């Protein structure tokens, strides 16, 4: 069924407290999506950010980002006061996140909430801790120990804690029990607010697409708690790390630095870690976008310590064996495969055999270095069309910086003109494509230039900062977007209409079964 959506991370929502949250503005955005005829809201990973403030470098694959907890909701619940929230500095810009201020001020404020929280602990918090114990206890201890060690990476801790010797871990749990409870409370608040927001969106007919990074950060509870799942030496240092090889876009390649998985170990235990990760994610989101899908076919390994990705090599990944194990355990999930990058025939076959829709990026379509797979006339229905993603420039930024021949090709192919607006013409190319799903970024709908770019790969600093203004959304903009998706058959079906269609299908199915039964009984000499 055709549909469309908007990509905008939680962090980019308006808020008086320095970063977007899961509060009233998030619900206003859902209302805008409904008015604009959108079926999907796509977000980036919602886990806590670590090095470089990137949601793809997190302290945990299972935890939620404390910054996204809405402070006004905590005030309504009596855990904070409005005066306390306003007493901290959250940054001067309404269009940029100041992560330094957030790091300095959000946690002290949450500690105030914690002191009130522990005076009357709700029963549902106890239940939450029991249900999430398989990751929550390790994460809470990990974060408590990071605080004790002034934030340094776990592989610089004293050997007993670094190696998780039982006696040392047991002692740490007793000594830092209150600190652990603080981090457990944060996760309880996050998950409760997220559940409420997701329910609000779902009740309005909006499904949330969430992101699963293929790799985890070295400095994470994931690696510290289960180092045997990762490609580390006896001293728990990475042997090789993740990245991408040099290509036409980057002569040094991309050095991500994440530890690699021990796929042989994971296969032996039935991919337990991955199944648990996807299971948790499937409860957070309606649709899961799996990052760097080609890395499951073969992945690029770079010697640890190298300064560039030039000396890496390709190694065989688990392939569909992993996804068959996940489906056998969890059933059929709605998945989008991020199949961008250097693709081989085996990667294309893995995608085709999986049945997952891949991604088509219009910004790649007009580059002479690409082979034309991203031109809309080559799209397939089972795909998700994008103008660009969080790793690309905005449309207007791309148009300003694209080589002249690429721009000329785009203008001719899409019949771009200034009267319509070049960015609207590019989005039209996405909406009008045969892809079942079309996604555009909020920055592109607002017509923002490169200042709205979310991330520039292989750079540190200045990323993940863009925020929308509180007055950017209005009914006229929603109606303009709605008209476009209506023109190209992407409006969501009304619930009543969908229910009626399902009823008709069921009736038809019953009639067919009944007719088949009559024919069978007639052959047996029985007639009704």
Short mmCIF file of N, CA, C and O in Angstrom, two decimals, residues 9-23 25 49 53 65-71 90-91 93-94 96-99 102 106 454 464-468:
data_model
loop_
_atom_site.label_atom_id
_atom_site.label_comp_id
_atom_site.label_asym_id
_atom_site.label_seq_id
_atom_site.Cartn_x
_atom_site.Cartn_y
_atom_site.Cartn_z
N UNK A 9 14.24 13.79 13.60
CA UNK A 9 14.58 13.17 14.88
C UNK A 9 13.89 13.89 16.03
O UNK A 9 13.52 15.07 15.92
N UNK A 10 13.73 13.20 17.14
CA UNK A 10 13.14 13.79 18.35
C UNK A 10 13.91 15.04 18.76
O UNK A 10 13.33 16.05 19.17
N UNK A 11 15.24 14.99 18.64
CA UNK A 11 16.08 16.12 19.06
C UNK A 11 15.75 17.41 18.31
O UNK A 11 16.02 18.50 18.82
N UNK A 12 15.18 17.29 17.12
CA UNK A 12 14.93 18.46 16.27
C UNK A 12 13.61 19.16 16.57
O UNK A 12 13.31 20.19 15.97
N UNK A 13 12.82 18.62 17.47
CA UNK A 13 11.56 19.26 17.83
C UNK A 13 11.82 20.55 18.62
O UNK A 13 12.85 20.67 19.30
N UNK A 14 10.90 21.51 18.56
CA UNK A 14 11.05 22.72 19.38
C UNK A 14 10.93 22.38 20.87
O UNK A 14 10.25 21.42 21.24
N UNK A 15 11.60 23.16 21.69
CA UNK A 15 11.52 22.97 23.14
C UNK A 15 12.21 24.13 23.82
O UNK A 15 13.23 24.63 23.31
N UNK A 16 11.71 24.57 24.97
CA UNK A 16 12.40 25.64 25.71
C UNK A 16 13.60 25.13 26.48
O UNK A 16 14.31 25.90 27.11
N UNK A 17 13.85 23.82 26.42
CA UNK A 17 14.89 23.22 27.26
C UNK A 17 16.05 22.66 26.44
O UNK A 17 16.67 21.68 26.82
N UNK A 18 16.32 23.27 25.29
CA UNK A 18 17.56 23.00 24.57
C UNK A 18 17.54 21.88 23.56
O UNK A 18 18.43 21.81 22.70
N UNK A 19 16.57 21.00 23.62
CA UNK A 19 16.50 19.87 22.70
C UNK A 19 15.07 19.36 22.65
O UNK A 19 14.31 19.53 23.62
N UNK A 20 14.70 18.74 21.55
CA UNK A 20 13.35 18.20 21.44
C UNK A 20 13.11 17.08 22.43
O UNK A 20 14.03 16.36 22.81
N UNK A 21 11.86 16.93 22.84
CA UNK A 21 11.49 15.91 23.82
C UNK A 21 10.22 15.19 23.39
O UNK A 21 9.65 15.48 22.33
N UNK A 22 9.77 14.28 24.24
CA UNK A 22 8.59 13.48 23.95
C UNK A 22 7.32 14.09 24.53
O UNK A 22 6.38 13.38 24.88
N UNK A 23 7.28 15.41 24.61
CA UNK A 23 6.16 16.09 25.22
C UNK A 23 5.16 16.67 24.24
O UNK A 23 4.88 16.09 23.18
N UNK A 25 5.22 19.19 22.10
CA UNK A 25 5.63 19.51 20.74
C UNK A 25 5.69 18.26 19.87
O UNK A 25 5.44 18.32 18.66
N UNK A 49 23.24 9.30 23.56
CA UNK A 49 24.38 9.66 22.73
C UNK A 49 25.66 9.69 23.57
O UNK A 49 25.63 10.01 24.76
N UNK A 53 28.23 13.09 20.17
CA UNK A 53 26.79 13.36 20.26
C UNK A 53 25.98 12.62 19.20
O UNK A 53 24.84 12.97 18.91
N UNK A 65 17.34 7.77 25.40
CA UNK A 65 18.10 9.01 25.60
C UNK A 65 17.47 9.86 26.70
O UNK A 65 16.34 10.32 26.56
N UNK A 66 18.21 10.12 27.78
CA UNK A 66 17.65 10.94 28.88
C UNK A 66 17.26 12.34 28.45
O UNK A 66 16.35 12.94 29.03
N UNK A 67 17.94 12.89 27.42
CA UNK A 67 17.62 14.24 26.96
C UNK A 67 16.21 14.34 26.40
O UNK A 67 15.64 15.43 26.35
N UNK A 68 15.65 13.23 25.95
CA UNK A 68 14.32 13.26 25.32
C UNK A 68 13.19 13.21 26.35
O UNK A 68 12.02 13.34 25.97
N UNK A 69 13.52 13.02 27.62
CA UNK A 69 12.48 13.03 28.65
C UNK A 69 11.93 14.44 28.78
O UNK A 69 12.68 15.40 28.96
N UNK A 70 10.63 14.58 28.69
CA UNK A 70 10.01 15.90 28.72
C UNK A 70 9.94 16.44 30.14
O UNK A 70 9.37 15.80 31.03
N UNK A 71 10.50 17.62 30.34
CA UNK A 71 10.56 18.20 31.69
C UNK A 71 9.20 18.72 32.15
O UNK A 71 8.88 18.67 33.34
N UNK A 90 19.99 26.53 28.79
CA UNK A 90 19.81 25.48 27.79
C UNK A 90 20.32 25.90 26.41
O UNK A 90 20.16 25.15 25.45
N UNK A 91 20.93 27.08 26.32
CA UNK A 91 21.47 27.51 25.04
C UNK A 91 20.73 28.72 24.51
O UNK A 91 19.55 28.92 24.78
N UNK A 93 20.42 29.50 21.15
CA UNK A 93 19.81 29.29 19.84
C UNK A 93 18.60 28.38 19.91
O UNK A 93 18.64 27.35 20.60
N UNK A 94 17.54 28.75 19.19
CA UNK A 94 16.35 27.89 19.13
C UNK A 94 16.45 26.91 17.97
O UNK A 94 15.60 26.03 17.82
N UNK A 96 19.54 25.29 17.20
CA UNK A 96 20.73 24.46 17.39
C UNK A 96 20.73 23.87 18.79
O UNK A 96 20.39 24.55 19.76
N UNK A 97 21.12 22.61 18.89
CA UNK A 97 21.28 21.95 20.19
C UNK A 97 22.67 22.25 20.72
O UNK A 97 23.67 22.11 20.01
N UNK A 98 22.75 22.67 21.99
CA UNK A 98 24.04 22.87 22.67
C UNK A 98 24.27 21.66 23.57
O UNK A 98 23.79 21.63 24.71
N UNK A 99 24.97 20.66 23.06
CA UNK A 99 25.14 19.42 23.80
C UNK A 99 26.00 19.59 25.06
O UNK A 99 25.81 18.85 26.04
N UNK A 102 23.62 20.73 27.71
CA UNK A 102 22.74 19.63 28.08
C UNK A 102 23.45 18.67 29.03
O UNK A 102 22.88 18.24 30.04
N UNK A 106 21.36 18.86 32.35
CA UNK A 106 20.20 17.97 32.38
C UNK A 106 20.30 16.95 33.51
O UNK A 106 19.30 16.65 34.19
N UNK A 454 21.85 17.45 9.04
CA UNK A 454 21.92 16.76 10.33
C UNK A 454 23.31 16.19 10.58
O UNK A 454 23.81 16.27 11.71
N UNK A 464 24.23 16.73 14.20
CA UNK A 464 23.09 16.33 15.03
C UNK A 464 22.47 17.49 15.80
O UNK A 464 21.82 17.30 16.81
N UNK A 465 22.65 18.72 15.30
CA UNK A 465 22.29 19.90 16.09
C UNK A 465 21.01 20.59 15.63
O UNK A 465 20.41 21.35 16.39
N UNK A 466 20.58 20.37 14.37
CA UNK A 466 19.48 21.18 13.84
C UNK A 466 18.18 20.99 14.60
O UNK A 466 17.81 19.88 14.99
N UNK A 467 17.48 22.12 14.81
CA UNK A 467 16.17 22.10 15.45
C UNK A 467 15.18 22.96 14.66
O UNK A 467 15.55 23.97 14.07
N UNK A 468 13.94 22.52 14.69
CA UNK A 468 12.85 23.25 14.04
C UNK A 468 12.35 24.35 14.98
O UNK A 468 12.37 24.20 16.20
#
